[in-house]
Amino acid sequence: MILRASAGTAAKIGFRNGPIPEGLKTAYFMLDGKCIFNCQYCTHARSSLCNGNSLSRVVWPQVPDIENLVSRVLSSDFKRICLQTVSYKGYKKDVLTLLNLFKDMRVSVSVRAKNIREVEEYFAAGADRVSVSLDVATPRQHTTIRGGTLQNTLDLLRSSSSQFSGKITTHIIVGLGETDREIINLFSKLKEINVTTALFAFTPIKGTALQNRERPSVLRYRKIQLARYMIYSGYNLEDFIFDGNTLAGFKQLPKEPERAFLTSGCPDCTRPFYNEKPNGVLYNIHTERLLKDLKVSLKTMFNSTSESSTITLEEVTE
Ligand code: SF4
């Protein structure tokens, strides 16, 4: 078994020197091996030229001693473990072994599960949550960039959620060719079936097939974060203003709209610097303190022919 920890996690449990990200409440681990899939954005894809010790832009040092790791994590103040796995031959057995070792903790298993029986096995072994990633939000790009169909993964999410209500998460990456309307419609479907959405910003990594694709602008990401937050707070598509397939504004806003910019996903998941360099602009804001420093201007444009106002995100300065 090759188990890696994110650099921040490894620092917090004392396996490595280095800074411990502020407010790190989830310990991030990755089961590593040769992946059978070929997602064009992934450092572990079959055709990737990356060296395999990173996921997105985060470096994951190998855990030297798993027994020692377990005792350190159990005596830490981590509230959750995120166990992500590469789809190598035999990964399921390793996930089940680790679930057994971490049985006293809340564990989110993030896995490209083949079917509902596999999801059932993780819950039976003690998983608190299971995340099955959609990653790519449009049917046409899903098949070419990730492989498989969006509908099949949605069907698996639906059946998993109906059996394990409130315990299913998915990941969606912004910036893989989807329109605003497509991704917002998808949030709506996922909310309807009670699946939590964790948002990521596409990050081009050297050595992957999409290394030359641009990241989404921070402004677009903020718009999509806000749309996700509003859908999950009970707003619906009528509260958004579209110009064609582009989200042009909001008819109303929730209280404290800036909370939309905090990292989304399983409880206590903050994924610090997963999408961004520590000295760059943060796409996902991982602490309340950083959120206070964030300045997003919400510009209100009053439409004289209508009683409602249109609210647009005007600029982002950090
Ligand atoms: S949302 Fe966070 S804790 Fe949950 S599976 Fe994704 S990365 Fe892990």
Coordinates of C-alpha atoms and ligand atoms in Angstrom, one line a residue:
M1 CA 0.0 0.0 0.0
I2 CA 1.3 3.4 -0.9
L3 CA -0.3 6.0 1.3
R4 CA 0.5 9.7 0.9
A5 CA -0.4 12.7 3.1
S6 CA -0.9 16.3 1.9
A7 CA 2.1 18.4 2.9
G8 CA 0.0 20.3 5.5
T9 CA -1.3 17.1 7.0
A10 CA 2.2 15.6 7.2
A11 CA 3.5 18.7 8.9
K12 CA 0.6 18.7 11.4
I13 CA 1.2 15.1 12.4
G14 CA 4.9 15.6 12.6
F15 CA 6.0 13.5 9.6
R16 CA 7.5 16.5 7.9
N17 CA 8.8 20.0 8.6
G18 CA 6.9 22.8 7.1
P19 CA 4.1 25.2 7.7
I20 CA 0.8 23.9 9.1
P21 CA -2.1 25.6 7.3
E22 CA -4.3 27.7 9.5
G23 CA -7.5 26.0 10.6
L24 CA -6.6 22.6 9.2
K25 CA -9.4 20.3 10.6
T26 CA -9.3 17.5 8.0
A27 CA -6.4 15.2 7.4
Y28 CA -5.9 14.5 3.7
F29 CA -4.5 11.2 2.5
M30 CA -4.2 9.6 -0.9
L31 CA -3.9 5.9 -1.8
D32 CA -1.5 5.9 -4.7
G33 CA -0.9 3.5 -7.6
K34 CA -1.1 3.2 -11.4
C35 CA -4.5 4.6 -12.4
I36 CA -6.6 2.8 -15.0
F37 CA -8.3 6.0 -16.1
N38 CA -7.0 8.9 -18.2
C39 CA -8.7 12.1 -17.0
Q40 CA -7.0 14.8 -19.0
Y41 CA -6.6 17.2 -16.0
C42 CA -5.2 14.7 -13.5
T43 CA -1.6 14.2 -12.5
H44 CA -2.3 10.4 -12.1
A45 CA -3.8 9.9 -15.6
R46 CA -2.4 7.0 -17.7
S47 CA -0.9 9.5 -20.2
S48 CA 0.3 12.0 -17.6
L49 CA 4.0 12.8 -17.5
C50 CA 3.8 14.0 -13.9
N51 CA 5.9 12.1 -11.3
G52 CA 2.8 11.0 -9.4
N53 CA 3.5 12.4 -5.9
S54 CA 1.1 15.3 -6.3
L55 CA -2.6 15.7 -6.7
S56 CA -3.8 18.9 -8.4
R57 CA -1.0 21.3 -7.3
V58 CA -0.5 19.7 -3.9
V59 CA 2.6 17.6 -3.1
W60 CA 1.8 14.5 -1.2
P61 CA 4.8 12.9 0.6
Q62 CA 4.6 9.2 1.3
V63 CA 3.6 8.2 4.8
P64 CA 6.6 6.3 6.2
D65 CA 4.8 4.2 8.8
I66 CA 1.1 3.6 8.7
E67 CA 0.7 2.2 12.3
N68 CA 2.5 5.3 13.7
L69 CA 0.4 7.5 11.5
V70 CA -2.8 6.0 12.9
S71 CA -1.8 6.7 16.5
R72 CA -0.7 10.2 15.6
V73 CA -4.0 11.0 13.8
L74 CA -6.1 9.5 16.6
S75 CA -4.4 11.6 19.2
S76 CA -4.7 14.8 17.1
D77 CA -7.5 17.3 16.9
F78 CA -8.4 16.5 13.4
K79 CA -12.2 16.2 13.0
R80 CA -12.2 14.3 9.7
I81 CA -10.1 12.2 7.5
C82 CA -10.3 12.5 3.7
L83 CA -9.1 9.4 2.1
Q84 CA -8.8 9.9 -1.7
T85 CA -7.9 7.0 -3.8
V86 CA -6.3 6.6 -7.3
S87 CA -8.1 3.9 -9.2
Y88 CA -5.3 1.3 -9.3
K89 CA -5.8 -2.4 -9.3
G90 CA -6.7 -3.5 -5.8
Y91 CA -7.4 -0.1 -4.3
K92 CA -10.7 -1.2 -2.7
K93 CA -8.9 -3.7 -0.3
D94 CA -6.6 -0.8 0.8
V95 CA -9.5 1.5 1.4
L96 CA -11.2 -1.1 3.5
T97 CA -8.0 -1.7 5.5
L98 CA -7.6 2.0 6.3
L99 CA -11.3 2.3 7.2
N100 CA -10.8 -0.4 9.7
L101 CA -7.7 1.3 11.2
F102 CA -9.4 4.7 11.4
K103 CA -12.7 3.3 12.7
D104 CA -12.9 5.7 15.5
M105 CA -12.8 8.7 13.2
R106 CA -15.1 10.3 10.6
V107 CA -13.7 9.3 7.3
S108 CA -14.8 10.7 3.9
V109 CA -13.8 8.2 1.1
S110 CA -13.3 9.9 -2.2
V111 CA -13.3 7.3 -4.9
R112 CA -14.4 6.6 -8.5
A113 CA -16.8 3.9 -7.3
K114 CA -18.0 1.4 -9.9
N115 CA -21.4 0.8 -8.5
I116 CA -23.7 1.1 -5.5
R117 CA -22.4 -2.1 -4.0
E118 CA -19.0 -0.6 -3.7
V119 CA -20.4 2.5 -2.0
E120 CA -22.3 0.1 0.4
E121 CA -19.1 -1.7 1.2
Y122 CA -17.4 1.6 2.4
F123 CA -20.4 2.5 4.6
A124 CA -20.5 -1.0 6.0
A125 CA -16.8 -0.7 6.8
G126 CA -17.4 2.6 8.8
A127 CA -17.1 5.4 6.3
D128 CA -18.9 8.6 7.4
R129 CA -19.3 9.9 3.9
V130 CA -18.5 8.8 0.3
S131 CA -17.7 11.2 -2.5
V132 CA -18.0 10.2 -6.1
S133 CA -16.6 12.9 -8.3
L134 CA -18.4 14.2 -11.4
D135 CA -15.5 16.7 -12.0
V136 CA -16.7 17.7 -15.5
A137 CA -20.1 19.4 -15.5
T138 CA -21.2 19.0 -19.1
P139 CA -22.1 15.7 -20.9
R140 CA -20.1 16.4 -24.0
Q141 CA -16.9 17.4 -22.2
H142 CA -17.4 14.7 -19.5
T143 CA -16.9 11.9 -22.0
T144 CA -13.9 13.4 -23.8
I145 CA -12.0 14.8 -20.8
R146 CA -12.9 12.3 -18.1
G147 CA -14.3 9.2 -19.8
G148 CA -17.6 7.5 -19.1
T149 CA -20.9 9.5 -19.1
L150 CA -22.1 12.2 -16.8
Q151 CA -25.5 10.5 -16.6
N152 CA -24.0 7.2 -15.2
T153 CA -22.2 9.0 -12.4
L154 CA -25.4 11.1 -11.7
D155 CA -27.4 7.8 -11.5
L156 CA -24.8 6.4 -9.0
L157 CA -25.0 9.6 -6.9
R158 CA -28.8 9.4 -6.9
S159 CA -29.0 5.8 -5.8
S160 CA -26.2 6.3 -3.2
S161 CA -28.0 9.3 -1.8
S162 CA -31.3 7.6 -1.6
Q163 CA -29.7 4.9 0.5
F164 CA -27.3 7.1 2.5
S165 CA -29.2 10.3 2.8
G166 CA -27.1 13.4 3.5
K167 CA -23.8 11.4 3.4
I168 CA -22.9 11.7 -0.3
T169 CA -20.6 14.3 -1.8
T170 CA -19.4 15.1 -5.3
H171 CA -16.6 17.2 -6.7
I172 CA -17.0 19.6 -9.6
I173 CA -14.2 21.5 -11.4
V174 CA -15.0 24.9 -12.7
G175 CA -13.3 25.8 -16.0
L176 CA -13.5 22.6 -18.1
G177 CA -15.6 24.1 -20.9
E178 CA -19.0 24.2 -19.1
T179 CA -21.3 27.2 -19.5
D180 CA -22.6 29.0 -16.4
R181 CA -26.1 27.7 -17.1
E182 CA -24.9 24.1 -17.4
I183 CA -23.1 24.1 -14.1
I184 CA -25.9 25.9 -12.3
N185 CA -28.5 23.4 -13.6
L186 CA -26.2 20.6 -12.3
F187 CA -26.1 22.2 -8.8
S188 CA -29.9 22.3 -8.9
K189 CA -30.1 18.6 -9.8
L190 CA -27.6 17.7 -7.1
K191 CA -29.3 19.7 -4.4
E192 CA -32.6 18.0 -5.4
I193 CA -31.0 14.6 -4.8
N194 CA -29.4 15.8 -1.6
V195 CA -25.8 15.5 -2.8
T196 CA -23.2 18.0 -1.4
T197 CA -21.1 19.7 -4.0
A198 CA -17.4 20.5 -3.4
L199 CA -16.2 23.1 -5.9
F200 CA -12.7 23.2 -7.4
A201 CA -11.1 25.6 -9.8
F202 CA -9.4 24.0 -12.8
T203 CA -5.6 24.1 -12.2
P204 CA -3.4 23.4 -15.2
I205 CA -0.5 21.1 -14.2
K206 CA 2.6 20.6 -16.3
G207 CA 2.7 17.1 -17.7
T208 CA -1.1 16.7 -18.0
A209 CA -3.0 16.8 -21.3
L210 CA -4.6 20.1 -20.2
Q211 CA -1.5 21.8 -19.1
N212 CA -2.0 24.7 -21.5
R213 CA -5.6 25.4 -20.7
E214 CA -6.3 28.6 -18.8
R215 CA -7.7 28.6 -15.3
P216 CA -11.1 30.2 -14.9
S217 CA -10.9 33.9 -13.9
V218 CA -11.4 34.5 -10.2
L219 CA -14.4 36.6 -11.0
R220 CA -16.1 33.8 -12.9
Y221 CA -15.2 31.4 -10.0
R222 CA -16.8 33.8 -7.5
K223 CA -20.0 33.9 -9.6
I224 CA -20.2 30.2 -9.7
Q225 CA -19.4 29.9 -6.0
L226 CA -22.2 32.3 -5.2
A227 CA -24.6 30.4 -7.5
R228 CA -23.8 27.1 -5.8
Y229 CA -24.2 28.7 -2.4
M230 CA -27.6 30.2 -3.3
I231 CA -28.9 27.0 -4.8
Y232 CA -28.0 25.1 -1.7
S233 CA -29.5 27.8 0.5
G234 CA -32.9 27.4 -1.2
Y235 CA -32.8 29.9 -4.0
N236 CA -33.7 28.8 -7.5
L237 CA -33.0 29.4 -11.1
E238 CA -35.5 32.3 -11.2
D239 CA -33.3 34.2 -8.8
F240 CA -30.5 34.4 -11.4
I241 CA -30.3 36.6 -14.5
F242 CA -28.8 34.9 -17.5
D243 CA -27.6 36.5 -20.7
G244 CA -27.8 33.5 -23.0
N245 CA -25.9 30.8 -21.1
T246 CA -23.9 33.3 -19.1
L247 CA -24.8 34.3 -15.5
A248 CA -25.2 38.0 -15.8
G249 CA -26.5 38.8 -12.3
F250 CA -28.6 38.0 -9.3
K251 CA -32.1 39.3 -8.5
Q252 CA -31.5 39.1 -4.8
L253 CA -28.7 37.9 -2.5
P254 CA -28.6 35.8 0.6
K255 CA -27.5 37.3 3.9
E256 CA -23.7 37.4 4.1
P257 CA -23.2 36.4 0.5
E258 CA -19.4 36.3 0.9
R259 CA -19.8 33.0 2.8
A260 CA -20.2 31.5 -0.6
F261 CA -16.5 31.9 -1.1
L262 CA -15.5 29.6 1.7
T263 CA -14.4 26.1 0.7
S264 CA -17.4 23.8 0.1
G265 CA -17.7 20.1 0.6
C266 CA -17.9 17.6 3.5
P267 CA -18.1 19.2 7.0
D268 CA -14.7 20.5 8.2
C269 CA -13.1 20.2 4.7
T270 CA -11.0 23.2 3.9
R271 CA -8.5 21.9 1.3
P272 CA -6.0 24.7 1.9
F273 CA -4.0 25.8 -1.2
Y274 CA -5.3 22.9 -3.2
N275 CA -6.1 25.2 -6.2
E276 CA -3.8 28.0 -5.5
K277 CA -0.3 29.0 -4.4
P278 CA 0.0 30.2 -0.8
N279 CA 1.1 33.7 -2.1
G280 CA -1.5 33.9 -4.9
V281 CA -5.2 34.6 -5.1
L282 CA -7.3 32.1 -3.2
Y283 CA -10.2 30.5 -5.2
N284 CA -11.5 28.6 -2.2
I285 CA -11.1 30.6 1.1
H286 CA -10.1 28.2 3.8
T287 CA -10.6 30.2 6.9
E288 CA -13.1 32.8 8.3
R289 CA -10.2 35.1 9.0
L290 CA -9.1 35.1 5.4
L291 CA -12.7 35.6 4.4
K292 CA -12.8 38.8 6.4
D293 CA -9.9 40.2 4.4
L294 CA -11.5 39.4 1.1
K295 CA -12.9 42.3 -0.8
V296 CA -15.5 41.5 -3.4
S297 CA -17.6 44.3 -4.6
L298 CA -21.2 43.5 -5.2
K299 CA -22.6 46.1 -7.5
T300 CA -26.3 46.7 -7.6
M301 CA -27.8 48.0 -10.9
F302 CA -31.4 49.2 -10.4
N303 CA -33.6 48.5 -13.4
S304 CA -36.1 51.3 -13.6
T305 CA -38.7 49.2 -15.5
S306 CA -38.7 46.5 -12.8
E307 CA -39.2 46.3 -9.1
S308 CA -36.3 44.0 -8.7
S309 CA -32.6 44.9 -8.8
T310 CA -29.9 43.1 -10.6
I311 CA -26.8 42.4 -8.6
T312 CA -23.5 41.7 -10.3
L313 CA -20.1 40.8 -9.0
E314 CA -18.1 43.8 -10.1
E315 CA -14.5 43.2 -9.2
V316 CA -12.3 41.1 -6.9
T317 CA -9.4 42.5 -5.0
E318 CA -7.4 40.5 -2.5
Ligands
SF4_1 S1 -15.2 17.5 0.0 FE1 -13.2 17.5 1.1 S2 -13.4 15.8 2.7 FE2 -15.0 15.6 1.2 S3 -14.3 14.1 -0.2 FE3 -13.9 16.1 -1.1 S4 -11.8 16.7 -0.5 FE4 -12.5 14.9 0.8

